Short mmCIF file of C-alpha atoms and ligand atoms in Angstrom, two decimals:
data_model
loop_
_atom_site.label_atom_id
_atom_site.label_comp_id
_atom_site.label_asym_id
_atom_site.label_seq_id
_atom_site.Cartn_x
_atom_site.Cartn_y
_atom_site.Cartn_z
CA MET B 1 -44.34 -46.62 -36.93
CA ALA B 2 -42.87 -47.00 -33.45
CA GLN B 3 -42.10 -43.55 -32.14
CA GLU B 4 -40.03 -42.59 -29.19
CA SER B 5 -40.12 -39.09 -27.87
CA LEU B 6 -37.81 -37.04 -25.76
CA THR B 7 -40.10 -34.75 -24.18
CA THR B 8 -41.04 -35.14 -20.60
CA PRO B 9 -38.86 -33.20 -18.16
CA THR B 10 -38.26 -36.41 -16.17
CA GLU B 11 -37.04 -38.18 -19.23
CA ARG B 12 -34.77 -35.29 -20.07
CA MET B 13 -33.36 -35.22 -16.58
CA ALA B 14 -32.83 -38.96 -16.78
CA THR B 15 -31.03 -38.52 -20.06
CA ALA B 16 -28.99 -35.68 -18.69
CA ASP B 17 -28.06 -37.75 -15.66
CA GLY B 18 -27.21 -40.84 -17.66
CA LYS B 19 -24.08 -42.52 -18.89
CA LEU B 20 -23.05 -39.59 -21.03
CA GLY B 21 -22.64 -37.42 -17.99
CA ALA B 22 -24.36 -34.29 -19.24
CA LYS B 23 -24.73 -31.41 -16.83
CA VAL B 24 -28.09 -31.37 -15.14
CA VAL B 25 -30.08 -28.31 -15.93
CA SER B 26 -32.13 -27.06 -13.03
CA GLN B 27 -35.82 -27.08 -13.62
CA PRO B 28 -37.36 -23.70 -12.80
CA GLU B 29 -40.90 -23.61 -11.52
CA GLN B 30 -43.44 -23.27 -14.30
CA PRO B 31 -44.86 -19.77 -13.92
CA ALA B 32 -48.61 -19.69 -14.18
CA GLY B 33 -49.73 -19.22 -17.76
CA GLY B 34 -46.56 -19.57 -19.76
CA PRO B 35 -43.57 -21.65 -20.78
CA THR B 36 -40.53 -21.59 -18.49
CA GLU B 37 -37.29 -19.82 -19.36
CA GLU B 38 -35.71 -23.22 -19.79
CA GLU B 39 -38.32 -24.27 -22.33
CA LEU B 40 -37.61 -21.12 -24.33
CA ASN B 41 -33.80 -21.35 -24.23
CA PRO B 42 -32.74 -22.64 -27.68
CA TRP B 43 -29.36 -23.86 -26.43
CA ILE B 44 -30.97 -26.03 -23.74
CA THR B 45 -33.37 -27.34 -26.37
CA GLN B 46 -30.50 -28.17 -28.72
CA GLU B 47 -28.45 -29.81 -25.96
CA SER B 48 -31.34 -31.95 -24.77
CA ARG B 49 -32.11 -33.22 -28.26
CA PHE B 50 -28.43 -33.80 -28.94
CA ASP B 51 -28.00 -35.74 -25.69
CA PHE B 52 -31.02 -37.88 -26.41
CA ALA B 53 -29.92 -38.70 -29.97
CA ALA B 54 -26.30 -39.28 -28.90
CA LYS B 55 -27.44 -41.70 -26.23
CA LYS B 56 -29.56 -43.58 -28.77
CA LEU B 57 -26.48 -43.83 -30.99
CA ASN B 58 -24.37 -45.09 -28.08
CA LEU B 59 -21.95 -42.30 -28.88
CA ASP B 60 -18.83 -42.71 -26.78
CA ASP B 61 -18.13 -40.19 -24.02
CA GLY B 62 -15.20 -38.52 -25.78
CA MET B 63 -17.04 -37.94 -29.06
CA TRP B 64 -20.07 -36.74 -27.10
CA LYS B 65 -17.88 -34.09 -25.44
CA VAL B 66 -16.37 -33.04 -28.78
CA LEU B 67 -19.68 -32.60 -30.59
CA ARG B 68 -21.69 -31.13 -27.75
CA GLU B 69 -19.83 -27.81 -27.43
CA PRO B 70 -19.07 -25.32 -30.22
CA THR B 71 -15.46 -25.22 -31.42
CA ARG B 72 -15.17 -21.45 -31.17
CA GLU B 73 -17.30 -18.58 -29.84
CA ILE B 74 -16.36 -15.05 -30.82
CA ILE B 75 -17.85 -11.96 -29.16
CA VAL B 76 -17.24 -8.52 -30.63
CA HIS B 77 -18.29 -5.06 -29.50
CA ILE B 78 -18.41 -2.91 -32.58
CA PRO B 79 -18.41 0.89 -32.54
CA VAL B 80 -20.53 2.49 -35.23
CA GLN B 81 -20.98 6.15 -36.02
CA MET B 82 -24.71 6.77 -36.29
CA ASP B 83 -26.28 9.28 -38.67
CA ASP B 84 -26.66 11.86 -35.90
CA GLY B 85 -22.90 11.80 -35.33
CA LYS B 86 -23.06 9.85 -32.05
CA ILE B 87 -21.15 6.61 -31.51
CA GLU B 88 -23.11 3.47 -30.70
CA VAL B 89 -21.53 0.15 -29.69
CA PHE B 90 -23.21 -3.05 -30.88
CA THR B 91 -22.51 -6.53 -29.52
CA GLY B 92 -22.06 -9.24 -32.12
CA TYR B 93 -21.31 -12.96 -32.12
CA ARG B 94 -19.98 -15.61 -34.43
CA VAL B 95 -20.13 -19.15 -33.13
CA GLN B 96 -18.42 -21.92 -35.09
CA HIS B 97 -19.79 -25.20 -33.88
CA SER B 98 -17.99 -27.64 -36.15
CA MET B 99 -15.58 -27.67 -39.07
CA ALA B 100 -15.16 -31.43 -39.21
CA ARG B 101 -16.92 -31.97 -42.55
CA GLY B 102 -15.82 -28.73 -44.22
CA PRO B 103 -15.83 -24.96 -43.67
CA ALA B 104 -18.24 -23.74 -41.01
CA LYS B 105 -21.44 -22.45 -42.63
CA GLY B 106 -24.39 -20.42 -41.49
CA GLY B 107 -26.25 -17.15 -41.50
CA VAL B 108 -25.91 -13.85 -39.69
CA ARG B 109 -28.91 -12.60 -37.76
CA TYR B 110 -29.65 -8.95 -36.96
CA ALA B 111 -32.29 -8.70 -34.23
CA LYS B 112 -32.93 -7.01 -30.91
CA ASN B 113 -33.14 -10.26 -28.96
CA VAL B 114 -30.02 -12.04 -30.28
CA SER B 115 -28.17 -13.84 -27.47
CA LEU B 116 -25.09 -16.01 -27.26
CA ASP B 117 -27.19 -19.04 -26.31
CA GLU B 118 -29.39 -18.51 -29.32
CA VAL B 119 -26.44 -18.16 -31.70
CA ARG B 120 -24.83 -21.26 -30.16
CA ALA B 121 -27.96 -23.29 -30.75
CA LEU B 122 -28.32 -21.99 -34.29
CA ALA B 123 -24.65 -22.80 -35.03
CA SER B 124 -25.11 -26.38 -33.82
CA TRP B 125 -28.30 -26.73 -35.85
CA MET B 126 -26.30 -25.65 -38.93
CA THR B 127 -23.83 -28.51 -38.32
CA TRP B 128 -26.67 -31.02 -38.07
CA LYS B 129 -28.55 -29.49 -41.00
CA CYS B 130 -25.55 -29.63 -43.36
CA ALA B 131 -24.93 -33.23 -42.31
CA VAL B 132 -28.59 -34.25 -42.81
CA VAL B 133 -28.46 -33.07 -46.44
CA ASN B 134 -24.91 -34.40 -46.71
CA ILE B 135 -23.17 -31.27 -47.97
CA PRO B 136 -19.49 -30.68 -47.14
CA PHE B 137 -19.86 -28.00 -44.47
CA GLY B 138 -19.71 -27.71 -40.72
CA GLY B 139 -21.93 -25.29 -38.85
CA ALA B 140 -21.75 -21.70 -37.66
CA LYS B 141 -24.02 -18.76 -36.94
CA GLY B 142 -23.57 -15.06 -36.36
CA GLY B 143 -25.70 -12.37 -34.84
CA VAL B 144 -25.63 -8.73 -33.90
CA ILE B 145 -27.92 -7.26 -31.23
CA CYS B 146 -29.57 -4.38 -33.06
CA ASP B 147 -32.88 -3.27 -34.52
CA PRO B 148 -32.21 -3.34 -38.27
CA HIS B 149 -35.64 -1.82 -39.03
CA SER B 150 -34.83 1.36 -37.15
CA MET B 151 -31.38 1.81 -38.72
CA SER B 152 -30.59 3.70 -41.93
CA GLN B 153 -28.83 2.00 -44.84
CA GLY B 154 -25.68 3.92 -43.97
CA GLU B 155 -25.76 2.76 -40.34
CA LEU B 156 -26.39 -0.83 -41.40
CA GLU B 157 -23.52 -0.67 -43.88
CA ARG B 158 -21.05 0.74 -41.33
CA MET B 159 -22.10 -1.84 -38.71
CA THR B 160 -21.85 -4.70 -41.21
CA ARG B 161 -18.42 -3.64 -42.43
CA ARG B 162 -17.03 -3.28 -38.92
CA TYR B 163 -18.52 -6.62 -37.85
CA THR B 164 -16.94 -8.28 -40.90
CA ALA B 165 -13.58 -6.58 -40.26
CA GLU B 166 -13.60 -7.90 -36.66
CA LEU B 167 -14.08 -11.42 -38.00
CA MET B 168 -11.42 -11.16 -40.74
CA GLU B 169 -9.17 -13.97 -39.55
CA PHE B 170 -12.04 -16.29 -38.69
CA ILE B 171 -14.07 -16.24 -41.90
CA GLY B 172 -13.12 -17.18 -45.47
CA PRO B 173 -14.17 -19.56 -48.26
CA GLU B 174 -12.27 -22.44 -46.63
CA LYS B 175 -12.91 -21.40 -43.02
CA ASP B 176 -16.39 -20.10 -42.37
CA VAL B 177 -18.91 -18.86 -44.93
CA PRO B 178 -21.68 -16.52 -43.64
CA ALA B 179 -25.08 -16.09 -45.32
CA PRO B 180 -28.34 -14.21 -44.72
CA ASP B 181 -30.66 -15.04 -41.84
CA MET B 182 -33.34 -13.03 -40.01
CA GLY B 183 -32.81 -9.30 -40.45
CA THR B 184 -30.07 -9.63 -43.09
CA ASN B 185 -30.31 -9.85 -46.87
CA GLU B 186 -28.43 -9.78 -50.20
CA GLN B 187 -27.26 -6.20 -49.64
CA ILE B 188 -25.70 -7.07 -46.26
CA MET B 189 -23.95 -10.01 -47.94
CA ALA B 190 -22.63 -7.69 -50.68
CA TRP B 191 -21.11 -5.39 -47.99
CA MET B 192 -19.61 -8.37 -46.16
CA MET B 193 -18.10 -9.72 -49.37
CA ASP B 194 -16.72 -6.29 -50.30
CA THR B 195 -15.19 -5.67 -46.86
CA TYR B 196 -13.51 -9.07 -46.82
CA SER B 197 -12.29 -8.54 -50.41
CA MET B 198 -10.84 -5.09 -49.62
CA HIS B 199 -8.77 -6.60 -46.81
CA GLN B 200 -7.62 -9.44 -49.08
CA ARG B 201 -6.79 -7.00 -51.90
CA GLN B 202 -8.80 -9.15 -54.33
CA THR B 203 -12.44 -10.01 -54.93
CA VAL B 204 -13.39 -13.15 -53.01
CA THR B 205 -17.01 -13.88 -53.88
CA SER B 206 -17.10 -17.29 -52.16
CA VAL B 207 -16.59 -15.81 -48.65
CA VAL B 208 -20.37 -15.38 -48.22
CA THR B 209 -23.46 -16.83 -49.90
CA GLY B 210 -26.87 -15.30 -50.54
CA LYS B 211 -25.27 -12.47 -52.52
CA PRO B 212 -26.93 -10.50 -55.32
CA LEU B 213 -26.88 -12.35 -58.66
CA ASN B 214 -24.44 -10.04 -60.46
CA ILE B 215 -21.71 -10.42 -57.83
CA GLY B 216 -21.50 -14.16 -57.47
CA GLY B 217 -25.00 -14.98 -56.25
CA SER B 218 -26.74 -18.14 -57.41
CA ARG B 219 -29.95 -18.36 -59.34
CA GLY B 220 -32.60 -19.89 -57.09
CA ARG B 221 -30.85 -19.04 -53.80
CA LEU B 222 -33.31 -16.36 -52.65
CA GLN B 223 -36.29 -18.69 -52.83
CA ALA B 224 -34.35 -21.90 -52.02
CA THR B 225 -35.54 -22.36 -48.41
CA GLY B 226 -39.16 -22.04 -49.55
CA HIS B 227 -38.44 -24.30 -52.51
CA GLY B 228 -36.98 -26.99 -50.22
CA ILE B 229 -39.98 -26.73 -47.89
CA SER B 230 -42.34 -27.23 -50.82
CA VAL B 231 -40.39 -30.35 -51.84
CA VAL B 232 -40.55 -31.93 -48.37
CA CYS B 233 -44.28 -31.08 -48.19
CA ASP B 234 -44.78 -32.98 -51.47
CA CYS B 235 -42.78 -35.91 -50.07
CA ALA B 236 -44.78 -35.93 -46.82
CA LEU B 237 -48.10 -35.96 -48.66
CA GLN B 238 -46.91 -38.86 -50.81
CA PHE B 239 -45.75 -40.66 -47.67
CA LEU B 240 -49.18 -40.20 -46.05
CA ALA B 241 -51.00 -40.88 -49.35
CA MET B 242 -52.69 -37.47 -49.21
CA PRO B 243 -53.39 -35.43 -52.39
CA ALA B 244 -51.62 -32.06 -52.84
CA LYS B 245 -54.66 -30.61 -54.55
CA GLY B 246 -56.80 -28.96 -51.93
CA CYS B 247 -54.29 -29.63 -49.16
CA ARG B 248 -54.88 -26.79 -46.62
CA VAL B 249 -51.79 -24.97 -45.44
CA VAL B 250 -51.29 -22.35 -42.74
CA ILE B 251 -48.09 -20.32 -42.83
CA GLN B 252 -46.74 -18.39 -39.86
CA GLY B 253 -44.33 -15.64 -40.91
CA PHE B 254 -44.32 -13.95 -44.30
CA GLY B 255 -40.67 -12.95 -44.65
CA ASN B 256 -38.39 -14.51 -47.24
CA VAL B 257 -39.04 -18.09 -46.12
CA GLY B 258 -42.78 -17.80 -45.42
CA SER B 259 -43.70 -15.79 -48.51
CA ASN B 260 -41.71 -18.00 -50.90
CA THR B 261 -43.15 -21.13 -49.31
CA ALA B 262 -46.66 -19.71 -49.69
CA ARG B 263 -46.06 -18.73 -53.31
CA LEU B 264 -44.49 -22.04 -54.33
CA LEU B 265 -47.14 -24.18 -52.58
CA PHE B 266 -49.89 -21.99 -54.07
CA GLU B 267 -48.39 -22.50 -57.55
CA LYS B 268 -48.37 -26.27 -56.93
CA GLY B 269 -52.11 -26.24 -56.17
CA TYR B 270 -52.06 -26.28 -52.36
CA THR B 271 -54.73 -24.15 -50.68
CA ILE B 272 -53.21 -21.55 -48.38
CA THR B 273 -56.03 -20.98 -45.90
CA GLY B 274 -54.14 -18.91 -43.36
CA VAL B 275 -51.18 -16.57 -43.02
CA ALA B 276 -50.07 -15.34 -39.59
CA GLU B 277 -47.73 -12.33 -39.39
CA TYR B 278 -46.39 -10.34 -36.44
CA ASP B 279 -48.85 -7.51 -37.14
CA GLY B 280 -51.95 -9.58 -37.86
CA GLY B 281 -53.26 -12.66 -39.62
CA LEU B 282 -55.46 -13.60 -42.56
CA TRP B 283 -57.89 -16.44 -43.09
CA ASN B 284 -59.81 -17.66 -46.13
CA GLU B 285 -61.38 -21.12 -46.05
CA GLN B 286 -61.44 -21.17 -49.90
CA GLY B 287 -57.74 -20.31 -50.11
CA ILE B 288 -55.84 -17.03 -50.27
CA ASP B 289 -54.68 -15.84 -53.70
CA ILE B 290 -50.97 -15.59 -52.82
CA SER B 291 -50.03 -13.64 -55.98
CA ALA B 292 -52.59 -10.99 -55.06
CA LEU B 293 -51.38 -10.98 -51.44
CA LEU B 294 -47.77 -10.50 -52.56
CA ARG B 295 -48.85 -7.53 -54.70
CA HIS B 296 -50.75 -6.06 -51.73
CA ARG B 297 -47.72 -6.49 -49.48
CA ALA B 298 -45.37 -4.95 -52.07
CA GLU B 299 -47.62 -1.90 -52.25
CA LEU B 300 -48.44 -1.40 -48.57
CA GLY B 301 -45.59 -3.13 -46.75
CA THR B 302 -47.96 -5.34 -44.71
CA ILE B 303 -50.35 -8.23 -45.29
CA THR B 304 -53.00 -6.60 -43.13
CA GLY B 305 -55.94 -4.98 -44.87
CA PHE B 306 -55.87 -7.53 -47.71
CA ALA B 307 -59.33 -7.71 -49.24
CA GLY B 308 -59.06 -11.36 -50.34
CA ALA B 309 -59.25 -12.79 -46.82
CA GLN B 310 -60.77 -12.12 -43.41
CA ALA B 311 -58.59 -10.48 -40.78
CA ALA B 312 -57.79 -12.81 -37.88
CA GLU B 313 -55.57 -12.83 -34.83
CA SER B 314 -52.25 -14.55 -35.61
CA PRO B 315 -52.25 -16.90 -32.56
CA ASP B 316 -55.74 -17.98 -33.60
CA VAL B 317 -54.71 -18.62 -37.25
CA ILE B 318 -51.94 -20.98 -36.12
CA THR B 319 -54.36 -23.19 -34.18
CA ARG B 320 -57.07 -23.46 -36.83
CA GLU B 321 -57.67 -26.74 -38.64
CA CYS B 322 -55.33 -27.43 -41.57
CA ASP B 323 -53.33 -30.24 -43.16
CA ILE B 324 -49.91 -28.56 -42.97
CA LEU B 325 -48.72 -25.88 -40.58
CA VAL B 326 -45.48 -24.14 -41.59
CA PRO B 327 -43.91 -22.00 -38.85
CA ALA B 328 -41.54 -19.87 -40.93
CA ALA B 329 -40.41 -17.05 -38.66
CA THR B 330 -38.47 -17.65 -35.50
CA GLU B 331 -37.89 -19.90 -32.49
CA ASN B 332 -40.41 -20.92 -29.82
CA VAL B 333 -43.62 -20.38 -31.73
CA ILE B 334 -45.06 -23.78 -30.80
CA THR B 335 -44.72 -24.29 -27.07
CA SER B 336 -46.42 -25.98 -24.12
CA ALA B 337 -48.81 -23.01 -24.20
CA ASN B 338 -50.35 -23.69 -27.63
CA ALA B 339 -49.25 -27.14 -28.90
CA ALA B 340 -52.36 -28.86 -27.57
CA GLU B 341 -54.52 -26.46 -29.60
CA LEU B 342 -52.88 -27.20 -32.97
CA LYS B 343 -55.08 -28.99 -35.48
CA CYS B 344 -52.60 -29.81 -38.25
CA ARG B 345 -51.69 -33.25 -39.61
CA ILE B 346 -48.16 -32.21 -40.61
CA LEU B 347 -45.85 -29.68 -38.97
CA CYS B 348 -43.21 -28.53 -41.45
CA GLU B 349 -40.59 -26.37 -39.72
CA GLY B 350 -39.47 -23.56 -42.03
CA ALA B 351 -37.92 -21.63 -39.13
CA ASN B 352 -35.05 -22.82 -36.97
CA GLY B 353 -36.19 -24.13 -33.60
CA PRO B 354 -39.87 -23.16 -33.80
CA THR B 355 -40.98 -26.04 -31.56
CA THR B 356 -39.98 -26.50 -27.93
CA ILE B 357 -39.35 -29.84 -26.24
CA PRO B 358 -42.60 -29.95 -24.21
CA ALA B 359 -44.46 -29.08 -27.42
CA ASP B 360 -42.81 -32.04 -29.19
CA GLU B 361 -44.31 -34.38 -26.63
CA ILE B 362 -47.78 -32.96 -27.10
CA LEU B 363 -47.48 -33.18 -30.90
CA ALA B 364 -46.31 -36.81 -30.66
CA ASP B 365 -49.40 -37.65 -28.59
CA LYS B 366 -51.56 -36.02 -31.22
CA GLY B 367 -49.87 -38.05 -33.99
CA VAL B 368 -48.67 -34.98 -35.90
CA LEU B 369 -46.04 -35.81 -38.53
CA VAL B 370 -43.13 -33.45 -37.79
CA LEU B 371 -40.71 -32.46 -40.55
CA PRO B 372 -37.93 -31.08 -38.37
CA ASP B 373 -36.14 -27.81 -39.11
CA ILE B 374 -32.75 -29.41 -39.79
CA LEU B 375 -34.40 -31.26 -42.67
CA ALA B 376 -37.30 -29.04 -43.76
CA ASN B 377 -35.47 -25.72 -44.07
CA ALA B 378 -32.18 -27.13 -45.39
CA GLY B 379 -32.96 -25.95 -48.95
CA GLY B 380 -31.42 -22.56 -48.15
CA VAL B 381 -28.02 -23.83 -47.12
CA THR B 382 -28.09 -26.42 -49.90
CA ALA B 383 -28.45 -23.63 -52.47
CA SER B 384 -25.73 -21.75 -50.55
CA TYR B 385 -23.51 -24.76 -51.16
CA PHE B 386 -24.32 -24.51 -54.87
CA GLU B 387 -23.47 -20.78 -54.78
CA TRP B 388 -20.11 -21.48 -53.09
CA VAL B 389 -19.33 -24.18 -55.69
CA GLN B 390 -20.26 -21.87 -58.60
CA ASP B 391 -18.18 -18.99 -57.18
CA ARG B 392 -15.16 -21.23 -56.88
CA MET B 393 -15.63 -22.51 -60.44
CA GLY B 394 -16.52 -19.09 -61.83
CA TYR B 395 -19.20 -20.86 -63.84
CA PHE B 396 -22.87 -20.31 -63.14
CA TRP B 397 -25.79 -22.68 -63.47
CA THR B 398 -29.29 -22.07 -64.80
CA GLU B 399 -32.16 -21.83 -62.33
CA ALA B 400 -33.46 -25.16 -63.65
CA GLU B 401 -30.11 -26.81 -62.87
CA VAL B 402 -30.10 -25.37 -59.34
CA ASN B 403 -33.68 -26.49 -58.70
CA GLU B 404 -33.18 -29.94 -60.15
CA ARG B 405 -30.17 -30.55 -57.86
CA LEU B 406 -32.01 -29.03 -54.91
CA ASP B 407 -35.07 -31.25 -55.50
CA ARG B 408 -32.90 -34.33 -55.57
CA ILE B 409 -31.05 -33.52 -52.33
CA MET B 410 -34.23 -32.57 -50.44
CA THR B 411 -36.13 -35.65 -51.65
CA ASP B 412 -33.27 -38.02 -50.82
CA SER B 413 -32.81 -36.40 -47.39
CA PHE B 414 -36.52 -36.71 -46.61
CA HIS B 415 -36.38 -40.44 -47.34
CA ASP B 416 -33.11 -40.85 -45.40
CA VAL B 417 -34.71 -39.32 -42.29
CA ILE B 418 -37.97 -41.28 -42.60
CA SER B 419 -36.18 -44.59 -43.04
CA TYR B 420 -33.75 -43.79 -40.20
CA ALA B 421 -36.79 -43.11 -37.96
CA GLN B 422 -38.38 -46.40 -38.96
CA THR B 423 -35.20 -48.43 -38.52
CA HIS B 424 -34.40 -46.98 -35.10
CA GLY B 425 -37.95 -46.55 -33.79
CA VAL B 426 -37.55 -42.84 -33.07
CA ASN B 427 -39.45 -39.76 -34.22
CA ASN B 428 -38.31 -37.80 -37.28
CA ARG B 429 -36.58 -35.10 -35.29
CA ILE B 430 -34.44 -37.53 -33.32
CA ALA B 431 -33.80 -39.52 -36.51
CA ALA B 432 -32.48 -36.38 -38.21
CA TYR B 433 -30.21 -35.63 -35.24
CA MET B 434 -28.97 -39.23 -35.12
CA LEU B 435 -28.25 -39.32 -38.84
CA ALA B 436 -26.37 -36.03 -38.60
CA ILE B 437 -24.42 -36.85 -35.43
CA ASP B 438 -23.45 -40.21 -36.88
CA ARG B 439 -22.06 -38.54 -40.03
CA VAL B 440 -20.15 -35.84 -38.13
CA ALA B 441 -18.79 -38.35 -35.60
CA TYR B 442 -17.65 -40.66 -38.40
CA THR B 443 -15.65 -37.88 -40.08
CA THR B 444 -14.26 -36.65 -36.77
CA ARG B 445 -13.04 -40.14 -35.92
CA GLN B 446 -11.58 -40.58 -39.39
CA ARG B 447 -9.65 -37.30 -39.16
CA GLY B 448 -8.44 -38.14 -35.67
CA MET B 449 -7.56 -35.77 -32.83
CA TYR B 450 -4.75 -33.32 -33.43
CA ALA B 451 -2.74 -33.20 -30.23
N1 LIG Z 1 -29.73 -18.86 -42.48
C1 LIG Z 1 -30.07 -20.01 -43.25
C2 LIG Z 1 -30.30 -21.21 -42.35
O1 LIG Z 1 -30.57 -21.07 -41.18
C3 LIG Z 1 -29.09 -20.27 -44.38
C4 LIG Z 1 -27.69 -20.52 -43.96
C5 LIG Z 1 -26.71 -20.59 -45.14
O2 LIG Z 1 -27.14 -20.53 -46.28
O3 LIG Z 1 -25.53 -20.71 -44.86
O4 LIG Z 1 -30.30 -22.32 -42.79
#
């Protein structure tokens, strides 16, 4: 398959300088021993990939300008009374990148290192992701700079309610539909839904997705991202004519996405040889018993100390030999600093933005098959779409119905991206961007510009 990459800085500068007139991003010196700030800035990464794909599509200048920037960026500073009686002010964001194909859609992240550039990138990725799987949503993302692990339930609830109240006129079932992301969960979604509903004077379940089952949640939503990843892994193995039985998988991150991916792949007969977490890694050449590991984690709150595997350093686990590597935690895990060391055949991106642009180039040289984030982890938002549909109907599907529909969308999307890559002679990541940009541009043109 002819592959074209976008990865060398020169090429990126050339792209940025080209016909589309993108702003040129200055190239800081590479500090000894680590990736540059530019390499690690998710918005620059998103922009560069967007520019490259848009150029390949011959996207006209006007449409390029429309789709490159988010539609709306909201910054809020939210006062919260802490348990000790003191007032703390938290900074939060909601970025709505596009509403061309439907309401904006995307998670809310609670983390210490949230930044506007990160939320912008994540919002744009949501637009492309929803378009890749062809569901009727635009893209958005939210975030609050906080350390959710050091906050009490009461503090989290008050912060969530105030954040939601600040966004009242910007969110809604037909406007922008938040969901869980890193550091948020079903409980946070329940508080968001309740706050919005109190202001509306009626229960509006479809304002957020990823809710608990008894208040408008969907069966299968919690494990949907992992489910979707397992489906695209199956598709990739079929594509490469590799057997699933005995296929060795390493998973980085053991939160909702990583642990469900591990469990579902384990149940399908894959061999999970390594798990890398923030506080330590595990390795077992014969395969880790994921059910036993989940029990261990439920009891002790960590994967470390698990008797069914050897302890290993997480950075080392990621670079060991395997068939599939699934980064399932956060951005910038595979960079110019470690990409050359990877020994996987397939990189399946469970996280958003785990691979940097220089790392892409290295992986292309190594012939790694990349299943890009905006395809591979789209199972979560696809099940969110099902939840939104069910809430609006007031009629709920069985888990088998959810999974059957999810399987079909993920399988079709995998084949759409692979054939787009083959037709246009680009790698899978750029193919996914091109497919998505083409769909969003088509709708935008069809709707026309409101003057
Ligand atoms: N936070 C998830 C993502 O990045 C899910 C978003 C959603 O369901 O709206 O895809």
